[in-house]
Short mmCIF file of C-alpha atoms in Angstrom, two decimals:
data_model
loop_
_atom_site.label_atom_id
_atom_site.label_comp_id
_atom_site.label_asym_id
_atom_site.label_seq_id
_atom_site.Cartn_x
_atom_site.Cartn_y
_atom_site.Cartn_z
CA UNK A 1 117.41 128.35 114.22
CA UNK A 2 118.37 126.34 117.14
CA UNK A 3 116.93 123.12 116.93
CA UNK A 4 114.86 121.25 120.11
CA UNK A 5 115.51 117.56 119.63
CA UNK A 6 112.17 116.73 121.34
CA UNK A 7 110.14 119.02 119.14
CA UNK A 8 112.19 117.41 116.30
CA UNK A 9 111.66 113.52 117.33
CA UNK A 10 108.12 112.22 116.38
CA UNK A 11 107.98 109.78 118.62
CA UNK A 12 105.33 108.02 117.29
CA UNK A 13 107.10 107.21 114.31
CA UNK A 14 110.38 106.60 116.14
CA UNK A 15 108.55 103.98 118.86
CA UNK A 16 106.77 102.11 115.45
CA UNK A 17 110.34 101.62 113.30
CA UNK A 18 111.99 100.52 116.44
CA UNK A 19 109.68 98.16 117.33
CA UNK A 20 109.43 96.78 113.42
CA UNK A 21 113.27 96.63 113.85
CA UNK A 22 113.48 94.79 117.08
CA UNK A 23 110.96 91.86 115.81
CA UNK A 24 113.25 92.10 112.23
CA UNK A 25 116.17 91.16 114.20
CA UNK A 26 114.63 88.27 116.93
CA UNK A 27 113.14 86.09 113.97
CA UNK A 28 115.91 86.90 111.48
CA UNK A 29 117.87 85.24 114.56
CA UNK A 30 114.96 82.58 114.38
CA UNK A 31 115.66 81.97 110.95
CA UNK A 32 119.28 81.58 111.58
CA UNK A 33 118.50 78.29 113.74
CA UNK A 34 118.89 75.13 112.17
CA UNK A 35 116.51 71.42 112.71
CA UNK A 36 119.82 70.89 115.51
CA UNK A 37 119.11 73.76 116.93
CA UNK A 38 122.67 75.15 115.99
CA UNK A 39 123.05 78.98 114.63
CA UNK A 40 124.72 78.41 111.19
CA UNK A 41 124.64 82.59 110.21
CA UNK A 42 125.72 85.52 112.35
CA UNK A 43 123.22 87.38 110.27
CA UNK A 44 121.11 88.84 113.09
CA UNK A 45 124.07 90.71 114.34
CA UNK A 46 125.01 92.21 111.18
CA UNK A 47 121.75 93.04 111.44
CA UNK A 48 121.75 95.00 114.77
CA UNK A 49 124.27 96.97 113.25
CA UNK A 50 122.61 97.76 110.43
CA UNK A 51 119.84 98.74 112.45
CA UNK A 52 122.18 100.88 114.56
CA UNK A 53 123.55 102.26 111.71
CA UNK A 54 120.34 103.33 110.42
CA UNK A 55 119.25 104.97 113.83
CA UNK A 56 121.81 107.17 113.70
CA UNK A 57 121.01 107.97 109.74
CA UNK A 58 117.61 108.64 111.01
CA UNK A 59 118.78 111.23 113.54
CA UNK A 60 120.98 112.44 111.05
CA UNK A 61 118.13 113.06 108.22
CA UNK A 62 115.97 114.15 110.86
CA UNK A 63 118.38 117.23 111.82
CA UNK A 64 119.73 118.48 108.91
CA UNK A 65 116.81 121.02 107.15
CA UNK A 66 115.35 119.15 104.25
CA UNK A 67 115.00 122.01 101.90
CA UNK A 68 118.85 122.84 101.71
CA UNK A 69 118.35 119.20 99.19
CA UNK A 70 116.56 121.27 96.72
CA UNK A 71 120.03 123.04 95.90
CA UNK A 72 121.90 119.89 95.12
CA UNK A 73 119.31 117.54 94.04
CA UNK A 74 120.06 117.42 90.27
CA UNK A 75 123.92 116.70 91.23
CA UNK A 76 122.79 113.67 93.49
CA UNK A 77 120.50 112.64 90.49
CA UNK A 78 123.31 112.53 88.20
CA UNK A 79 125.49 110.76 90.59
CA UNK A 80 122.59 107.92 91.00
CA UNK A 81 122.26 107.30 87.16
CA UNK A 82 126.02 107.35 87.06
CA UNK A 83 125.97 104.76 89.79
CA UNK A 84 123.65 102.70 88.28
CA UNK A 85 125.45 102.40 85.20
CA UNK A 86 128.33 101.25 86.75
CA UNK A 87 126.67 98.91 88.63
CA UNK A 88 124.99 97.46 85.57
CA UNK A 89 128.50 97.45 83.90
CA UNK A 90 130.76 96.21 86.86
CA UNK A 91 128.32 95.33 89.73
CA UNK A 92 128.41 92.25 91.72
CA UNK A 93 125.68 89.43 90.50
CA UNK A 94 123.18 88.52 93.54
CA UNK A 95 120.28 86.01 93.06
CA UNK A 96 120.61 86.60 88.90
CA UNK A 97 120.49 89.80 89.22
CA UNK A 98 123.84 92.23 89.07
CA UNK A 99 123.14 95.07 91.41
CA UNK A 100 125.55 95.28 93.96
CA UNK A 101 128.68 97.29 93.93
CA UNK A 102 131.36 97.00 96.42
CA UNK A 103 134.63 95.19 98.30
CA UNK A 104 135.05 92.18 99.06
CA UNK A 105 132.01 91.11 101.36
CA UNK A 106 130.92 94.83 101.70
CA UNK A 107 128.25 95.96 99.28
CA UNK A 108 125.51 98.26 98.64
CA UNK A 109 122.83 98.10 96.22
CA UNK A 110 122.50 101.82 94.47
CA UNK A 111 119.24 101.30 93.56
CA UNK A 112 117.81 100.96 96.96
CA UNK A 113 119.47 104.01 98.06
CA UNK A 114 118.38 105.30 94.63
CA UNK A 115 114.79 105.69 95.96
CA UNK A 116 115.81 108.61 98.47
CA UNK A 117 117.26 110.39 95.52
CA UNK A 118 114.68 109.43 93.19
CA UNK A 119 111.94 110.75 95.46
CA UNK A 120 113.70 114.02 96.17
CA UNK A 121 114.80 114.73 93.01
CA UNK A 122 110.43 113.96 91.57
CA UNK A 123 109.57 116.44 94.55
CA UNK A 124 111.92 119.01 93.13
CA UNK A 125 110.92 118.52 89.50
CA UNK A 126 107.02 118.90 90.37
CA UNK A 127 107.87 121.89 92.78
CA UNK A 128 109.83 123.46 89.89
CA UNK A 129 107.31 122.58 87.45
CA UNK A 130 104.26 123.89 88.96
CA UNK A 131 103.62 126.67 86.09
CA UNK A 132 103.71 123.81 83.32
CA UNK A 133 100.96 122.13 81.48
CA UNK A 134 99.29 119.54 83.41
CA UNK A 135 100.24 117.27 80.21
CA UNK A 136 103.76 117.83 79.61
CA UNK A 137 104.25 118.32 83.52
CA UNK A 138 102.91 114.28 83.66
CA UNK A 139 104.94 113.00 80.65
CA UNK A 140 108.14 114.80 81.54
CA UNK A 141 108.01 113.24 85.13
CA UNK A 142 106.91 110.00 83.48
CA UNK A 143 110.01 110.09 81.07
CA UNK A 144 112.34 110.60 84.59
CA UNK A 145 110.76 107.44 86.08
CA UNK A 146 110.60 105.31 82.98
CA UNK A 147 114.59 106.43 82.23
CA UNK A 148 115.17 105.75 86.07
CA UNK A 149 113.53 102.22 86.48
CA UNK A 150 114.86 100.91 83.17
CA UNK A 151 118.35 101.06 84.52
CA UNK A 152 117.28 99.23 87.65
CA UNK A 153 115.18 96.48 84.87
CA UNK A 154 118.27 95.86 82.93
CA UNK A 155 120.29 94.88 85.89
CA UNK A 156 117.99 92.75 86.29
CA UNK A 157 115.64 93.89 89.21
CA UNK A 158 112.31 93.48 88.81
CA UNK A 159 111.03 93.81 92.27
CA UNK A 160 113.60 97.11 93.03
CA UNK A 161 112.65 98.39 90.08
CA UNK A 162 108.71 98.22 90.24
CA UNK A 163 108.77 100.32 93.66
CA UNK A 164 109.65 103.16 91.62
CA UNK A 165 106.10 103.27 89.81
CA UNK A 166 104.01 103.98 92.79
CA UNK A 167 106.19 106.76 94.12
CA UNK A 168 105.68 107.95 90.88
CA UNK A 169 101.73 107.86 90.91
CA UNK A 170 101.80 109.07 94.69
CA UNK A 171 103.77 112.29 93.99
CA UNK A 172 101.67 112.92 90.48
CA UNK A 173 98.51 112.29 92.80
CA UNK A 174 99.68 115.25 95.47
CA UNK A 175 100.76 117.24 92.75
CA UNK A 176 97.43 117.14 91.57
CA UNK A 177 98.13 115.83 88.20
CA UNK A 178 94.50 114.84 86.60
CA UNK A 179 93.85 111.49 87.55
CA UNK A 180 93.12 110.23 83.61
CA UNK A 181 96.45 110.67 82.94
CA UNK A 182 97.83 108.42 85.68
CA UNK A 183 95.19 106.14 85.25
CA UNK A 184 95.95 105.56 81.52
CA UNK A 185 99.58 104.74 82.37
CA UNK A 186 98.55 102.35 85.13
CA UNK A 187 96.26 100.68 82.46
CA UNK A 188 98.37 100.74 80.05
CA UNK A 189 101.10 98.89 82.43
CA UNK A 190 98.60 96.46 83.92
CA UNK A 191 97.00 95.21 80.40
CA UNK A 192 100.84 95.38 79.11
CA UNK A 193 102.05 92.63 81.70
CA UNK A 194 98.64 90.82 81.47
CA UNK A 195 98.44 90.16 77.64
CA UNK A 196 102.40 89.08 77.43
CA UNK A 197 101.82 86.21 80.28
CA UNK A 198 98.25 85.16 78.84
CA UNK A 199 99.43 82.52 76.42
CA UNK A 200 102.55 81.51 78.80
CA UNK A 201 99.28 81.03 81.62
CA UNK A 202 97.41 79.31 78.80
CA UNK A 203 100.28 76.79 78.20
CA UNK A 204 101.48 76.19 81.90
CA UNK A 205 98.48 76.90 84.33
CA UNK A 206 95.27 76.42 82.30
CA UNK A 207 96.59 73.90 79.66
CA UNK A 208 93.53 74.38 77.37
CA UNK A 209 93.93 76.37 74.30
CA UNK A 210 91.32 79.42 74.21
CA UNK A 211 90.20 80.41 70.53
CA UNK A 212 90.24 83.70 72.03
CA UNK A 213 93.63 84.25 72.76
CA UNK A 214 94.66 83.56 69.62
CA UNK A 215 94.82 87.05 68.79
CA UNK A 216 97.82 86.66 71.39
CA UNK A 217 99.26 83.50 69.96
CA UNK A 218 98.74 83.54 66.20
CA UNK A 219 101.29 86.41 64.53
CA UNK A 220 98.58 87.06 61.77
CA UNK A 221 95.79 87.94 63.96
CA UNK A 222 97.89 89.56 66.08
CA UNK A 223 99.09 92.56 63.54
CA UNK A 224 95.66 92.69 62.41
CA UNK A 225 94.11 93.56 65.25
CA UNK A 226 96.64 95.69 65.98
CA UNK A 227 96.49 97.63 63.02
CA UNK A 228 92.77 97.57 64.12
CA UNK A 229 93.04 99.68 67.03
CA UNK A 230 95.84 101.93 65.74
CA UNK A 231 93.14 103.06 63.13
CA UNK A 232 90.16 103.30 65.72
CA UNK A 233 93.13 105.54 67.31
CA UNK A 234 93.36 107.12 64.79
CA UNK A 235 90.36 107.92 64.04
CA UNK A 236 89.49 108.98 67.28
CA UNK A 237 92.15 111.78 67.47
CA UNK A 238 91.78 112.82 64.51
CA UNK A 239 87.77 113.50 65.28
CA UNK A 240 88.71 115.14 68.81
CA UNK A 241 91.06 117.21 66.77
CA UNK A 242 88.05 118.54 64.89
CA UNK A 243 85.63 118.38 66.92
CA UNK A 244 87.14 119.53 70.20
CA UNK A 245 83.64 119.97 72.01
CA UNK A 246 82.43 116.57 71.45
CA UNK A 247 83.86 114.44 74.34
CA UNK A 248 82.73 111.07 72.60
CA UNK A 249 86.02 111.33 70.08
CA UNK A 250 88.12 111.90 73.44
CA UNK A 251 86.99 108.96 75.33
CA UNK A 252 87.08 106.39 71.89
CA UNK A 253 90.85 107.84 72.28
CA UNK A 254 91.61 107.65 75.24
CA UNK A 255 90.40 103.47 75.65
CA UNK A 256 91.81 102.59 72.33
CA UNK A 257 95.32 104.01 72.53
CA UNK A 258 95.97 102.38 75.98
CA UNK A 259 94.76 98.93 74.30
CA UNK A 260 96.80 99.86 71.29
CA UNK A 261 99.83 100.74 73.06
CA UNK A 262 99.47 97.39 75.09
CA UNK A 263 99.06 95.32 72.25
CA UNK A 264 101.92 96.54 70.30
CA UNK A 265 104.34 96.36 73.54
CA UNK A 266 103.19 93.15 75.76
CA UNK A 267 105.71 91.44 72.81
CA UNK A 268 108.86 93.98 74.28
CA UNK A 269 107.89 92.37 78.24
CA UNK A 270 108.85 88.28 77.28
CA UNK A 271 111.79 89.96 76.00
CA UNK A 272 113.00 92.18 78.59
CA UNK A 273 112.00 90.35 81.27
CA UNK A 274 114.06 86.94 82.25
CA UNK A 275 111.85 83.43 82.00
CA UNK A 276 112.15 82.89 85.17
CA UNK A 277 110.60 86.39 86.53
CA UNK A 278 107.78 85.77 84.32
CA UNK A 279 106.94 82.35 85.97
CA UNK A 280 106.86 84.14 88.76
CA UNK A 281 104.53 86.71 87.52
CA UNK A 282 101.66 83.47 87.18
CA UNK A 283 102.71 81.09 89.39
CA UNK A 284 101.41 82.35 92.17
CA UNK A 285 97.45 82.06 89.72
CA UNK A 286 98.35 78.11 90.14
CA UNK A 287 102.09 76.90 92.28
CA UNK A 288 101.01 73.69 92.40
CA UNK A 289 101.54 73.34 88.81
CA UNK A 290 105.07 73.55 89.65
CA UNK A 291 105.47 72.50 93.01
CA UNK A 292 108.88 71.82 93.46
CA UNK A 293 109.64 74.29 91.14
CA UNK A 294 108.99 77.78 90.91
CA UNK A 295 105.66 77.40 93.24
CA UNK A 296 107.76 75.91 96.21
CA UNK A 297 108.47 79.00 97.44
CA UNK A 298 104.69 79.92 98.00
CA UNK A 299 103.50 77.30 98.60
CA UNK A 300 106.24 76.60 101.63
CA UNK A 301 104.92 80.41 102.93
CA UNK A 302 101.95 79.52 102.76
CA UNK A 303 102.12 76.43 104.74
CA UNK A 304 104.17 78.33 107.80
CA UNK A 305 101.52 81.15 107.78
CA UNK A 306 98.68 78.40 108.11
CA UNK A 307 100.64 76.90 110.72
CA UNK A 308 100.95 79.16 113.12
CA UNK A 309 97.73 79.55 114.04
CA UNK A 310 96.01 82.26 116.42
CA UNK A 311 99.14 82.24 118.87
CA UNK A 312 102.22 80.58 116.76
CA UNK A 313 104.07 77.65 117.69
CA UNK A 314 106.60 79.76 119.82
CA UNK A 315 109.86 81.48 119.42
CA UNK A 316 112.08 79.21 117.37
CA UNK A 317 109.41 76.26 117.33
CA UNK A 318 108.98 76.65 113.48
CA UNK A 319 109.68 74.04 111.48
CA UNK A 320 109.20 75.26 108.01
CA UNK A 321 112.53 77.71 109.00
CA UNK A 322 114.86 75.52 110.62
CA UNK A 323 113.93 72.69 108.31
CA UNK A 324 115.01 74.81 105.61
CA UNK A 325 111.46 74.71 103.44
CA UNK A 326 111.43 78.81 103.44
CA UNK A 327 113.46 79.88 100.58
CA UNK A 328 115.53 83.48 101.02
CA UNK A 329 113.36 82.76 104.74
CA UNK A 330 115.45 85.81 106.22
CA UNK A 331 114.48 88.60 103.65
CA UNK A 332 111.72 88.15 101.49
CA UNK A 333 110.18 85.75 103.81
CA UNK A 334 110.59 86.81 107.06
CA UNK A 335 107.07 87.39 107.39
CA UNK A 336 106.19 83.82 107.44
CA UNK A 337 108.69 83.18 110.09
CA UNK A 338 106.99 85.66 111.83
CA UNK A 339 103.80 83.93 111.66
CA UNK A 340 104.07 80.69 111.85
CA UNK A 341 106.18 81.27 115.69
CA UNK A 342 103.78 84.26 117.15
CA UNK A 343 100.82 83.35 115.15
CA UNK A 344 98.08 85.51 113.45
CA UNK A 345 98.45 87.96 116.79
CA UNK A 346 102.07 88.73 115.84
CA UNK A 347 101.13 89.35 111.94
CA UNK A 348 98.68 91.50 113.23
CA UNK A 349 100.74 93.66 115.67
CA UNK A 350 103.09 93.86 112.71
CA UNK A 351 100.35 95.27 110.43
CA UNK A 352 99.40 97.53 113.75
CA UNK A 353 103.23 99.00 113.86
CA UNK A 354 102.44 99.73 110.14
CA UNK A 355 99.05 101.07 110.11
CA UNK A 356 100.22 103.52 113.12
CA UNK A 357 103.67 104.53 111.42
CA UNK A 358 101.43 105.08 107.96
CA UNK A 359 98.51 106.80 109.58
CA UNK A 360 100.91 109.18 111.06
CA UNK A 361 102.90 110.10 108.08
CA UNK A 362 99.41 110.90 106.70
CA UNK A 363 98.53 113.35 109.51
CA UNK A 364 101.71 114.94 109.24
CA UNK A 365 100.88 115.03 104.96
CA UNK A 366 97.63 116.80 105.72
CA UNK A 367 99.36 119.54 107.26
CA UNK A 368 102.72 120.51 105.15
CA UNK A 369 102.46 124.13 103.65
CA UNK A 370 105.68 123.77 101.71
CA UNK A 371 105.14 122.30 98.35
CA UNK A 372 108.62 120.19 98.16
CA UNK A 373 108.23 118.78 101.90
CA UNK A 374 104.89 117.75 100.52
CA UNK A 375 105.81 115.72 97.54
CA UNK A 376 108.47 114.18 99.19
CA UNK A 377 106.23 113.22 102.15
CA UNK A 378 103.86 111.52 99.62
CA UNK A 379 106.96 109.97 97.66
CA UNK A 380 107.83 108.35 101.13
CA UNK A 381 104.52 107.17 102.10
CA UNK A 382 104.06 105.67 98.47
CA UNK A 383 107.08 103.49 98.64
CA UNK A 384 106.31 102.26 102.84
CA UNK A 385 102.37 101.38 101.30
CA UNK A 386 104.17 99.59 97.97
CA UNK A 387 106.83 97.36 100.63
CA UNK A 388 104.86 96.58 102.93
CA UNK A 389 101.31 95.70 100.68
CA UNK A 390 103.28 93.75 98.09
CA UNK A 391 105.05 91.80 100.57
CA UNK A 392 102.93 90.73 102.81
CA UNK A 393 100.97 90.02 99.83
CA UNK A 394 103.37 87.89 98.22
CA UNK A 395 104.05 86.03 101.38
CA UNK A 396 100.36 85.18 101.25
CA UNK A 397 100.15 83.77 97.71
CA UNK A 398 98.08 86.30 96.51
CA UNK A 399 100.40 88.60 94.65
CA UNK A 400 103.67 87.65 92.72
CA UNK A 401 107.02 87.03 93.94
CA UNK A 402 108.88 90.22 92.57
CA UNK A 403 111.86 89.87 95.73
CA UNK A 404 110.25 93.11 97.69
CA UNK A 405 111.87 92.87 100.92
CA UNK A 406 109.55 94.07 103.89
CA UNK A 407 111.43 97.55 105.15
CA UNK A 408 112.34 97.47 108.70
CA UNK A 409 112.20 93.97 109.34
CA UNK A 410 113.64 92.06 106.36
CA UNK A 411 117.47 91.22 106.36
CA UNK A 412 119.51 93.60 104.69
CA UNK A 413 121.78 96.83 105.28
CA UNK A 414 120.57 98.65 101.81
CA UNK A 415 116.95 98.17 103.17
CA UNK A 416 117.21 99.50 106.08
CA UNK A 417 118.87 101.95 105.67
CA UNK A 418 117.24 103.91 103.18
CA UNK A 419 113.98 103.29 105.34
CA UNK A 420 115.36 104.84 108.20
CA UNK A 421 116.66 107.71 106.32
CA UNK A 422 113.23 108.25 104.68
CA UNK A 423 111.45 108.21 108.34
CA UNK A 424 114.05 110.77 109.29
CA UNK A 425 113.74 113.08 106.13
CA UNK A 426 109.53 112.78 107.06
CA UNK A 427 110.48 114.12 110.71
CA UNK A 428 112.65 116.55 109.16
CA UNK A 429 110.01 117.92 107.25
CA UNK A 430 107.56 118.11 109.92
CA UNK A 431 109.55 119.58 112.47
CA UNK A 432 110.16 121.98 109.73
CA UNK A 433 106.50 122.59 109.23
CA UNK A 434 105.93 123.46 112.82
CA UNK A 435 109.02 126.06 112.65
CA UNK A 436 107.84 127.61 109.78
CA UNK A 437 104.08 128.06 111.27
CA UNK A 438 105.80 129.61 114.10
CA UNK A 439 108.23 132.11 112.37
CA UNK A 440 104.93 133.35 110.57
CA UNK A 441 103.13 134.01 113.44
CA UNK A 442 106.06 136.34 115.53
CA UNK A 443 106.38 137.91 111.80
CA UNK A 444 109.74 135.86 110.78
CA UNK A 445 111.17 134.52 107.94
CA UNK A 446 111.84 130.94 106.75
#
């Protein structure tokens, strides 16, 4: 099939990551000035060719036919949990965290490309899978992205890792897994996380001991009530088993097994998680309780974003950047660069580009007949909603600091990259939509 590259361009899409790229690299060369006014990093130019880099992997991924991945995928898979390994074992150690591999000053971060795999590889399974139980079609797929992220957590990466979970639910959601099931495991998660920081937000934010959380705090209590629910569990299955028409034995299940599970596994979070990522994980309830600790960071974001105003102070007129308050003010904080020098317009022409590049991708969603173009599609549009939502969010102070960089602007090869190649793969599969709707209708084949 001979391909027409301006059928194959969405130009939409194309005009959007551009853009996002071109205001990446002018206030990543922002944050490169110092109080002297003197550039003390050539990072913007690394930058360009990053970007340039990733245009051309965006043409590339555009071109080549999307469905020839479904014959490799399970090699590639291997290759990234190979990769990972290695990079847990051998890797390079960046901001506490060891996963880099590479010479020298080159380096690449396998889990970031990880995500193009990973989201190929989940559209293959639940293409493959479409004649399997709805249950053991869920937990199968969850056991891929629990096996997945856990080599990404034990690196440690908490923020890489986390953007694997709502690729996850976004692909279950098209694949029209029932929504109980992915709501239990987001409950389950959430009240996890939330009941292993309660007494660390007791003892550092609220310093006031709560009788109630003693349940948390006090070992005793703890297994008891434990041991509570794991009988009400219990119980409940064991009456759903025998009664299987009486819903009421489901539902006593289905509430006490996710607080069950989350009791007996919020101890397994302080553990696997490092202290510092869980002071990160309430800070942002309270920074000022640590102010020039691990609440600086916010609260110096903060302070830019305020700054800045309707209309920003002007191109490299910041002073929170080239004073040097903005921690890591290049990738995880670019944003408040951003608006502290153009102001709450720029933020919101930034959130424009997105909503326009996101809206899109949903039109073109709406409209894929083939079942592994449309899993991937919603894998892609999950983890460009997870980037950009958590951080902006963090940026804000209302969200954590988890170290999610903000795709298409943020500093950073890996990054880009792999965002660029997931725009193309999304105009790969539409173009490919359009060809097949056509080779239908003059009686071809795909």
């Amino acid at each position: 099939m001979k391909i027409k590259i301006f059928s194959l361009i969405d130009w939409i899409m194309l005009l959007c990551v551009l853009s996002l790229a071109a205001l990446g690299i002018v206030f990543i060369y922002s944050s490169a000035i110092n109080q002297q006014g003197v550039l003390v990093t050539n990072e913007y130019v690394k930058q360009i060719i990053w970007a340039s880099l990733g245009l051309a992997l965006l043409f590339f991924a555009a071109i080549y036919d999307y469905r020839n991945y479904e014959r490799y995928i399970v090699y590639l898979f291997g290759f990234l949990i190979f990769l990972l390994v290695i990079t847990r074992l051998f890797g390079k150690t960046v901001n506490g965290a060891k996963s880099w591999i590479g010479i020298g000053d080159f380096g690449i971060q396998p889990a970031e490309f990880g995500k193009i795999i990973y989201i190929l590889f989940l559209g293959w399974y639940f293409h493959k899978s479409e004649a399997f139980e709805e249950r053991n079609r869920f937990f199968i797929g969850l056991a891929i992205m629990l096996f997945t992220m856990g080599l990404i957590l034990i690196q440690p990466d908490l923020g890489t890792s986390s953007v694997y979970i709502p690729i996850f639910f976004f692909m279950c959601f098209a694949a029209g897994i029932p929504l109980r099931y992915i709501l239990w495991v987001l409950s389950f998660g959430t009240i996890t996380v939330f009941l292993a920081i309660l007494p660390i937000w007791q003892d550092q934010i609220a310093k006031h001991t709560y009788a109630i959380l003693s349940v948390l705090t006090n070992s005793r209590l703890r297994v008891l009530f434990t041991a509570g629910l794991g009988a009400i569990t219990l119980i409940g299955f064991l009456g759903k088993l025998f009664f299987k028409h009486n819903q009421y034995y489901y539902w006593i299940t289905y509430v006490s097994s996710i607080l069950f599970f989350a009791m007996a596994c919020s101890l397994g979070v302080t553990k696997v998680l490092k202290p510092y990522q869980i002071q990160r994980l309430i800070i942002f309830l309270d920074p000022y309780t640590d102010r020039q600790g691990a609440g600086w960071n916010i609260i110096q974001s903060k302070t830019a974003i305020g700054a800045g105003g309707l209309f920003g102070k002007g191109f490299l007129r910041g002073t929170q950047s080239h004073l040097r308050f903005l921690p890591e003010q290049s990738t995880d904080f670019i944003f408040s660069i951003l608006s502290e020098e153009a102001g709450f317009l720029g933020g919101l022409g930034v959130f424009v580009l997105y909503f326009v590049l996101m809206f899109r991708m949903i039109l073109i969603i709406r409209r894929i007949t083939n079942h592994f173009g449309y899993y991937v599609a919603c894998g892609i549009l999950g983890m460009l909603f997870f980037h950009f939502t958590v951080n902006i969010g963090m940026v804000m102070g209302i969200m954590p600091i988890t170290g999610i960089p903000l795709l298409f602007i943020s500093y950073g090869g890996s990054s880009m990259w792999t965002a660029m190649f997931c725009v193309g793969l999304m105009m790969s599969i539409n173009y490919r939509h359009f060809a097949f709707m056509n080779q239908e209708i003059v009686g071809g084949g795909v």
